[in-house]
Coordinates of C-alpha atoms and ligand atoms in Angstrom, one line a residue:
M55 CA 89.6 93.9 -38.1
E56 CA 91.4 91.7 -35.6
R57 CA 94.0 90.6 -38.1
I58 CA 94.7 94.2 -39.1
K59 CA 95.2 95.3 -35.5
R60 CA 97.7 92.5 -34.8
A61 CA 99.6 93.0 -38.1
T62 CA 100.0 96.7 -37.3
F63 CA 101.4 96.0 -33.9
G64 CA 103.9 93.5 -35.2
G65 CA 104.9 95.5 -38.1
K66 CA 105.7 98.6 -36.3
I67 CA 107.6 97.4 -33.3
S68 CA 110.4 95.0 -33.5
A69 CA 109.9 91.7 -31.7
V70 CA 113.0 92.0 -29.6
L71 CA 112.0 95.4 -28.3
V72 CA 108.6 94.5 -27.0
A73 CA 109.6 91.2 -25.6
A74 CA 112.6 92.7 -23.9
G75 CA 110.4 95.5 -22.5
S76 CA 108.3 92.8 -20.9
A77 CA 111.3 90.8 -19.6
V78 CA 113.4 93.5 -18.2
G79 CA 111.8 95.0 -15.2
L80 CA 111.6 94.8 -11.4
G81 CA 112.4 91.1 -11.7
N82 CA 115.9 91.9 -12.7
I83 CA 116.7 94.9 -10.5
W84 CA 114.6 94.3 -7.4
R85 CA 113.8 90.6 -7.2
F86 CA 116.9 89.0 -8.5
P87 CA 119.5 90.7 -6.2
Y88 CA 117.5 89.9 -3.0
L89 CA 116.9 86.3 -4.0
A90 CA 120.6 85.9 -4.8
G91 CA 121.3 87.5 -1.4
E92 CA 119.1 85.1 0.4
N93 CA 120.3 82.0 -1.5
G94 CA 124.0 82.1 -1.3
G95 CA 125.1 84.6 -4.0
G96 CA 127.3 83.0 -6.6
A97 CA 125.8 79.6 -6.4
F98 CA 122.3 81.0 -7.0
L99 CA 123.6 83.0 -9.9
L100 CA 125.1 79.9 -11.5
I101 CA 121.9 77.8 -11.1
Y102 CA 119.8 80.8 -12.3
L103 CA 121.9 81.0 -15.5
L104 CA 121.7 77.3 -16.1
C105 CA 117.9 77.5 -15.7
I106 CA 117.8 80.3 -18.3
L107 CA 119.9 78.3 -20.8
L108 CA 118.3 74.9 -20.4
M109 CA 114.7 75.8 -19.8
G110 CA 114.1 79.5 -20.1
I111 CA 115.3 80.0 -23.7
P112 CA 113.6 76.8 -25.0
L113 CA 110.4 77.7 -23.2
M114 CA 110.4 81.2 -24.7
I115 CA 110.9 79.7 -28.2
A116 CA 107.9 77.4 -27.4
E117 CA 105.7 80.3 -26.4
F118 CA 106.7 82.4 -29.3
S119 CA 105.9 79.6 -31.7
I120 CA 102.4 79.1 -30.2
G121 CA 101.6 82.8 -30.4
A122 CA 103.0 83.1 -33.9
A123 CA 101.2 80.0 -35.2
T124 CA 97.8 80.9 -33.8
R125 CA 97.8 84.7 -33.6
Q126 CA 95.5 84.6 -30.6
N127 CA 95.4 85.4 -26.9
A128 CA 96.9 82.8 -24.6
V129 CA 93.6 81.0 -23.9
G130 CA 92.4 81.1 -27.5
A131 CA 95.8 80.0 -28.7
Y132 CA 95.8 76.8 -26.7
R133 CA 92.1 76.1 -27.3
S134 CA 92.5 76.5 -31.0
L135 CA 95.2 73.9 -31.0
S136 CA 93.7 71.4 -28.5
K137 CA 90.5 71.6 -26.4
R138 CA 92.0 69.7 -23.6
W139 CA 95.2 71.8 -23.2
G140 CA 93.2 75.0 -23.0
V141 CA 93.6 74.8 -19.3
I142 CA 97.2 76.0 -19.6
G143 CA 96.0 79.3 -21.0
Y144 CA 93.6 79.8 -18.0
I145 CA 96.4 79.0 -15.5
G146 CA 98.5 81.6 -17.3
I147 CA 95.8 84.3 -17.1
L148 CA 95.3 83.6 -13.5
T149 CA 99.0 83.8 -12.9
S150 CA 99.2 87.1 -14.8
V151 CA 96.5 88.6 -12.6
L152 CA 98.2 87.4 -9.4
I153 CA 101.7 88.6 -10.3
M154 CA 100.5 91.9 -11.5
G155 CA 98.7 92.3 -8.2
F156 CA 101.9 92.4 -6.1
Y157 CA 104.1 93.8 -8.9
L158 CA 102.0 96.9 -9.0
V159 CA 102.8 97.5 -5.3
V160 CA 106.6 97.4 -5.9
A161 CA 106.2 99.5 -9.1
G162 CA 104.3 102.0 -6.9
W163 CA 107.3 102.1 -4.6
T164 CA 109.6 103.0 -7.5
A165 CA 107.2 105.8 -8.4
E166 CA 107.3 107.1 -4.9
Y167 CA 111.1 107.0 -4.8
T168 CA 111.2 108.9 -8.1
I169 CA 109.2 111.7 -6.6
H170 CA 111.3 111.7 -3.5
S171 CA 114.4 111.9 -5.6
F172 CA 113.1 114.9 -7.5
T173 CA 112.2 116.7 -4.2
S174 CA 115.7 115.6 -3.0
D175 CA 114.6 114.3 0.4
L176 CA 115.8 110.8 -0.7
V177 CA 119.4 111.7 -1.0
Q178 CA 120.0 113.9 2.0
Q179 CA 121.5 111.2 4.1
S180 CA 123.9 108.5 3.1
D181 CA 123.4 106.5 6.3
I182 CA 122.0 103.2 5.2
N183 CA 120.1 102.7 8.5
Y184 CA 118.3 105.9 7.8
H185 CA 117.1 104.6 4.5
K186 CA 116.1 101.3 6.0
A187 CA 113.9 103.0 8.5
A188 CA 112.4 105.4 5.9
F189 CA 111.6 102.5 3.6
E190 CA 109.9 100.5 6.3
A191 CA 107.9 103.5 7.4
F192 CA 106.7 104.0 3.9
I193 CA 105.6 100.5 3.0
T194 CA 103.8 100.0 6.2
N195 CA 101.9 103.3 5.8
P196 CA 98.2 102.5 5.3
W197 CA 97.4 104.8 2.4
K198 CA 100.5 106.2 0.7
P199 CA 101.8 103.0 -1.0
I200 CA 98.2 102.3 -2.1
L201 CA 97.9 105.6 -3.7
Y202 CA 101.0 104.9 -5.8
T203 CA 99.8 101.3 -6.6
V204 CA 96.6 102.7 -7.9
L205 CA 98.4 105.4 -9.9
F206 CA 100.7 102.9 -11.5
A207 CA 97.7 100.7 -12.4
L208 CA 96.0 103.7 -14.0
A209 CA 99.1 104.6 -16.0
T210 CA 99.3 101.0 -17.3
H211 CA 95.6 101.1 -18.0
A212 CA 95.9 104.4 -20.0
I213 CA 98.5 102.9 -22.3
I214 CA 96.6 99.6 -22.8
V215 CA 93.5 101.5 -23.7
L216 CA 95.4 103.7 -26.2
G217 CA 96.8 100.5 -27.7
V218 CA 100.4 99.5 -27.3
K219 CA 101.7 101.3 -30.3
R220 CA 104.1 104.1 -30.9
G221 CA 104.3 105.3 -27.3
I222 CA 105.9 102.2 -26.0
E223 CA 108.1 101.7 -29.0
R224 CA 109.6 105.1 -28.6
A225 CA 109.9 105.0 -24.9
S226 CA 111.6 101.6 -25.0
K227 CA 114.1 102.7 -27.6
V228 CA 115.4 105.5 -25.5
M229 CA 114.8 103.9 -22.1
M230 CA 116.5 100.5 -22.6
P231 CA 120.0 101.8 -23.6
L232 CA 119.8 104.5 -20.9
L233 CA 118.9 102.0 -18.2
F234 CA 121.8 99.8 -19.4
L235 CA 124.3 102.6 -19.2
F236 CA 123.1 103.6 -15.8
L237 CA 123.5 100.2 -14.4
I238 CA 127.0 100.0 -15.7
V239 CA 127.9 103.4 -14.1
L240 CA 126.3 102.5 -10.8
A241 CA 127.9 99.0 -10.7
I242 CA 131.3 100.5 -11.2
H243 CA 130.6 103.2 -8.6
S244 CA 129.4 100.6 -6.2
M245 CA 132.4 98.2 -6.7
L246 CA 134.8 101.1 -6.0
M247 CA 133.2 101.7 -2.6
P248 CA 135.4 100.7 0.3
G249 CA 134.9 97.0 0.9
G250 CA 132.9 96.7 -2.3
M251 CA 135.0 93.8 -3.7
E252 CA 133.8 91.6 -0.9
G253 CA 130.3 92.0 -2.4
V254 CA 131.6 91.1 -5.8
R255 CA 133.1 88.0 -4.4
F256 CA 129.9 87.1 -2.6
F257 CA 128.0 87.5 -5.8
L258 CA 130.3 85.7 -8.2
E259 CA 132.0 83.0 -6.1
P260 CA 129.7 80.0 -5.9
D261 CA 129.4 78.5 -2.4
F262 CA 127.4 75.3 -2.9
S263 CA 127.0 74.6 0.7
K264 CA 124.2 77.2 0.7
V265 CA 122.3 75.4 -2.0
T266 CA 119.0 73.7 -0.9
P267 CA 116.2 72.3 -2.9
S268 CA 114.2 75.4 -2.2
S269 CA 117.0 77.7 -3.6
V270 CA 117.0 75.7 -6.8
L271 CA 113.3 76.1 -7.1
A272 CA 113.7 79.8 -6.4
A273 CA 116.3 80.1 -9.2
L274 CA 114.0 78.3 -11.6
G275 CA 111.0 80.4 -10.6
Q276 CA 113.1 83.6 -10.9
A277 CA 114.3 82.6 -14.3
F278 CA 110.7 82.2 -15.6
F279 CA 109.6 85.3 -13.8
S280 CA 112.4 87.4 -15.2
L281 CA 111.9 86.2 -18.8
S282 CA 108.1 86.6 -18.5
I283 CA 107.5 83.0 -19.4
G284 CA 105.2 80.2 -18.1
L285 CA 102.1 82.3 -18.1
G286 CA 101.3 83.2 -21.7
T287 CA 102.6 86.8 -21.8
M288 CA 105.1 85.9 -24.6
I289 CA 102.4 83.9 -26.4
T290 CA 100.3 87.1 -26.5
Y291 CA 103.2 89.2 -27.6
A292 CA 104.2 86.7 -30.3
S293 CA 100.7 86.8 -31.7
Y294 CA 101.5 90.4 -32.7
F295 CA 104.9 89.7 -34.2
A296 CA 105.3 90.4 -37.9
P297 CA 105.2 87.3 -40.1
K298 CA 108.6 85.8 -40.5
T299 CA 109.9 87.1 -37.2
R300 CA 112.9 84.9 -36.3
V301 CA 111.6 83.4 -33.0
Q302 CA 114.8 81.6 -32.0
Q303 CA 117.0 84.6 -32.5
T304 CA 114.5 86.8 -30.7
A305 CA 114.4 84.5 -27.7
L306 CA 118.1 84.3 -27.5
E307 CA 118.6 88.0 -27.7
V308 CA 115.9 88.8 -25.1
S309 CA 117.3 86.2 -22.7
L310 CA 120.8 87.5 -23.1
L311 CA 119.7 91.1 -22.5
D312 CA 117.6 90.1 -19.5
S313 CA 120.5 88.1 -17.9
V314 CA 123.0 90.9 -18.4
V315 CA 120.7 93.3 -16.7
A316 CA 120.2 90.9 -13.7
V317 CA 124.0 90.4 -13.4
L318 CA 124.6 94.2 -13.6
A319 CA 122.0 94.7 -10.9
G320 CA 123.8 92.2 -8.7
L321 CA 127.1 94.0 -9.3
M322 CA 125.4 97.2 -8.3
V323 CA 123.7 96.0 -5.2
F324 CA 126.1 93.6 -3.4
P325 CA 129.3 95.8 -3.3
A326 CA 127.2 98.5 -1.7
V327 CA 125.6 96.1 0.7
F328 CA 128.9 94.8 1.9
S329 CA 130.5 98.2 2.0
A330 CA 127.7 99.5 4.3
G331 CA 127.8 96.3 6.3
I332 CA 124.1 95.4 6.0
E333 CA 122.9 91.9 5.6
P334 CA 122.7 90.6 2.0
Q335 CA 119.7 88.5 3.2
S336 CA 117.6 91.5 4.0
G337 CA 114.9 90.4 1.4
P338 CA 112.6 92.5 -0.7
S339 CA 113.7 95.8 0.8
L340 CA 117.3 95.3 -0.3
V341 CA 117.3 97.5 -3.4
F342 CA 115.2 100.3 -1.9
I343 CA 117.7 100.6 1.0
T344 CA 121.0 100.2 -0.9
L345 CA 120.2 102.4 -3.9
P346 CA 119.4 105.6 -2.1
S347 CA 122.5 105.3 0.0
I348 CA 124.7 104.7 -3.0
F349 CA 123.2 107.8 -4.6
S350 CA 123.6 109.9 -1.5
S351 CA 127.4 109.2 -1.6
M352 CA 127.7 110.3 -5.2
P353 CA 128.2 113.8 -6.6
L354 CA 125.0 115.2 -8.3
S355 CA 123.1 112.7 -6.2
Q356 CA 119.7 114.1 -6.9
L357 CA 120.1 114.0 -10.6
W358 CA 121.3 110.4 -10.7
S359 CA 118.7 109.2 -8.2
S360 CA 115.9 110.9 -10.1
L361 CA 116.9 109.6 -13.4
F362 CA 117.6 106.1 -12.2
F363 CA 114.2 105.7 -10.4
L364 CA 112.5 107.1 -13.4
L365 CA 114.1 104.5 -15.6
L366 CA 113.1 101.9 -13.1
V367 CA 109.5 103.1 -13.3
M368 CA 109.6 102.8 -17.1
A369 CA 111.1 99.3 -17.0
A370 CA 108.3 98.3 -14.5
L371 CA 105.7 100.0 -16.8
T372 CA 106.7 98.0 -19.9
S373 CA 106.4 94.8 -17.8
T374 CA 103.0 95.7 -16.2
I375 CA 101.8 96.6 -19.7
S376 CA 102.7 93.1 -21.0
M377 CA 100.8 91.4 -18.2
H378 CA 97.9 93.7 -18.7
E379 CA 97.9 93.1 -22.4
A380 CA 97.8 89.3 -21.8
I381 CA 94.7 89.7 -19.6
T382 CA 93.0 92.3 -21.8
A383 CA 93.6 90.3 -25.0
Y384 CA 92.0 87.3 -23.3
V385 CA 88.9 89.1 -22.0
E386 CA 88.4 91.0 -25.2
E387 CA 88.7 88.1 -27.6
E388 CA 87.2 85.3 -25.5
W389 CA 84.4 87.2 -23.8
H390 CA 83.7 89.3 -26.9
V391 CA 83.7 92.6 -25.1
S392 CA 85.2 95.9 -26.1
R393 CA 88.9 96.5 -25.5
R394 CA 88.0 99.3 -23.1
A395 CA 85.7 97.1 -21.0
A396 CA 88.3 94.3 -21.0
S397 CA 91.0 96.8 -19.9
W398 CA 88.8 98.0 -17.0
L399 CA 88.2 94.6 -15.8
G400 CA 91.9 93.8 -15.8
T401 CA 92.8 97.0 -14.1
T402 CA 90.1 96.6 -11.4
A403 CA 91.0 93.0 -10.6
T404 CA 94.8 93.6 -10.4
T405 CA 94.4 96.8 -8.5
T406 CA 92.2 95.2 -5.9
I407 CA 94.8 92.5 -5.3
G408 CA 97.4 95.2 -5.2
I409 CA 95.6 97.1 -2.5
F410 CA 95.4 93.9 -0.3
A411 CA 99.1 93.1 -1.1
S412 CA 100.1 96.5 -0.1
L413 CA 98.1 96.5 3.2
S414 CA 99.5 93.1 4.0
L415 CA 102.9 94.7 4.7
G416 CA 101.3 96.9 7.4
A417 CA 97.8 97.0 8.6
L418 CA 96.9 93.5 7.4
S419 CA 100.2 91.8 8.3
H420 CA 98.3 89.4 10.5
W421 CA 96.5 87.9 7.5
T422 CA 98.8 85.0 6.7
L423 CA 98.8 81.8 4.7
G424 CA 101.3 79.2 5.8
G425 CA 103.2 81.9 7.7
L426 CA 103.4 84.2 4.7
N427 CA 101.5 87.5 4.4
I428 CA 99.4 88.2 1.3
F429 CA 102.3 89.9 -0.6
D430 CA 104.7 87.1 0.1
S431 CA 102.1 84.4 -0.6
L432 CA 101.3 85.9 -4.0
D433 CA 105.0 86.0 -4.8
F434 CA 105.6 82.4 -3.6
L435 CA 102.6 80.9 -5.2
T436 CA 103.2 82.5 -8.6
A437 CA 107.0 82.3 -9.0
N438 CA 107.6 79.0 -7.2
I439 CA 104.5 77.1 -8.2
L440 CA 102.4 78.5 -11.0
L441 CA 105.2 79.6 -13.4
P442 CA 107.2 76.4 -13.2
L443 CA 103.9 74.5 -13.6
G444 CA 102.8 76.6 -16.6
G445 CA 106.3 76.2 -18.1
L446 CA 106.2 72.4 -17.6
L447 CA 102.8 72.1 -19.2
T448 CA 103.8 74.3 -22.1
C449 CA 106.9 72.3 -22.8
L450 CA 104.9 69.1 -22.7
F451 CA 102.3 70.6 -25.0
V452 CA 104.8 71.9 -27.6
G453 CA 107.1 68.9 -27.3
W454 CA 104.5 66.2 -27.6
V455 CA 101.1 67.5 -28.8
F456 CA 101.8 70.6 -31.0
D457 CA 102.1 69.6 -34.7
R458 CA 105.7 69.1 -35.6
K459 CA 105.5 70.7 -39.0
L460 CA 103.6 73.8 -37.6
F461 CA 106.3 74.1 -35.0
A462 CA 109.2 73.8 -37.5
R463 CA 107.5 76.4 -39.7
Q464 CA 107.5 79.0 -36.9
L465 CA 111.2 78.4 -36.2
Y466 CA 112.3 78.4 -39.8
P467 CA 109.9 80.7 -41.7
E468 CA 112.1 80.5 -44.8
G469 CA 111.5 76.8 -44.9
R470 CA 114.9 75.2 -44.4
I471 CA 115.3 73.3 -41.1
G472 CA 118.4 74.6 -39.3
A473 CA 121.0 72.9 -37.2
S474 CA 119.4 74.1 -34.0
Y475 CA 116.2 72.2 -34.5
P476 CA 117.2 68.9 -32.8
I477 CA 118.7 70.7 -29.8
V478 CA 115.7 72.9 -29.3
R479 CA 113.4 70.0 -29.7
F480 CA 115.3 67.9 -27.3
L481 CA 115.4 70.6 -24.7
I482 CA 111.6 71.2 -25.0
R483 CA 110.6 67.6 -25.2
Y484 CA 112.8 66.0 -22.6
C485 CA 115.2 68.2 -20.8
A486 CA 112.9 70.9 -19.5
P487 CA 110.0 68.7 -18.4
V488 CA 112.3 66.2 -16.7
V489 CA 114.4 68.9 -14.9
I490 CA 111.3 71.0 -13.8
T491 CA 109.6 67.8 -12.5
A492 CA 112.8 66.8 -10.7
I493 CA 113.0 70.2 -9.0
F494 CA 109.4 70.0 -7.9
L495 CA 109.8 66.5 -6.5
D496 CA 113.0 67.4 -4.8
N497 CA 111.2 70.2 -3.0
L498 CA 108.4 67.9 -2.0
G499 CA 111.0 65.6 -0.5
V500 CA 110.1 62.8 -2.9
I501 CA 113.6 62.4 -4.3
Ligands
LIG315 N1 109.7 89.8 -16.4 C1 109.2 90.9 -15.7 C2 110.3 91.4 -14.8 O1 111.3 90.8 -14.6 C3 108.0 90.6 -14.8 C4 106.9 89.8 -15.6 C5 106.6 88.6 -15.2 C6 106.3 90.4 -16.7 C7 105.6 87.9 -15.9 C8 105.3 89.7 -17.4 C9 105.0 88.5 -17.0 O2 110.2 92.4 -14.1

């Protein structure tokens, strides 16, 4: 039964499509621009791209190969390969639950903004300060954002229960190219705004005086967050890949797509930010303030705004689905419960965290941990600690413990070892573990 279900999934949907659906999301369009804004623009972009190249792509290949070799959920996959290393799978599931908790909140905001675009009250004013005030009033409201968080969780749940089959494939096929096209149009529009070029310069010209150990860690964490790696999501998805899927090529294509979307998002956001004279360091609210004001200054504003936020909702949805799938597959297969029960458990756990994360921006803002509210703590703990840690352990496992022949067979299903093998192996075995450890130690002040 199990095998048949997995084979169907892998056979019907191309690997790149599902993996890119997971990778491209709010991480690229919401999180990346504000982190770049806070960490020196161009310098952050450069370090981010280096992290993708040296650690992100090899780690994605490593995760794909574990999933493809074992055809199990993240915990089962590690445990079937080594009892001791099973702990990486558990860390991954915990990370998925925590990320999805605050991700659902932001996804809920995009849903709210879609509805406000359709009713046109979002695009009545182009004054950026108006949008700033409106956004702050919305996220600190005690019940409205929670309503959207819960709705988003239920939408994810519905698709998970139905099984991630045709619906997602069809949606992704239409949605991805559309989102791409939109980003290009909006980036061009934004760059043509008066003063926009200053934003382009901020985003593309590296100023290394702004680089601190914590900005390097933020770039690493963002690279993993954006590629959906370091937590077993890609292991779970790869367990559904059709046999003979080319994992290296898939990882390369997904990473390239994901990076292009992030760069386009930066080119869309920063010119508008500079044109309107707001601070590029304004944090998580950046996109929600700049986008409505860009739209308001465009002809047919309501149409563009509605379509764009709808696409953002879909991009977020394909990402929440992937996190939920990792959790559901684990509960279903390891606890031997029905898919329906497993999904409910995942939905309940993540929604509960989401409600607290949402409240922590308003009513519960006094609940802090090390000076951070619940929302920011979840973001920091997952992206800056758990993902790099999960990534480090995964590289160590695949580089040093995972059977070499089994690994090679996943990379080259046709049997002939290709020229990329020594490079990929070197990156996974030495480069990634050493660099991740160095970044950690640097942040702890040890080196
Ligand atoms: N990569 C997704 C994004 O950038 C977020 C995500 C993280 C999805 C981890 C799955 C796992 O929006």
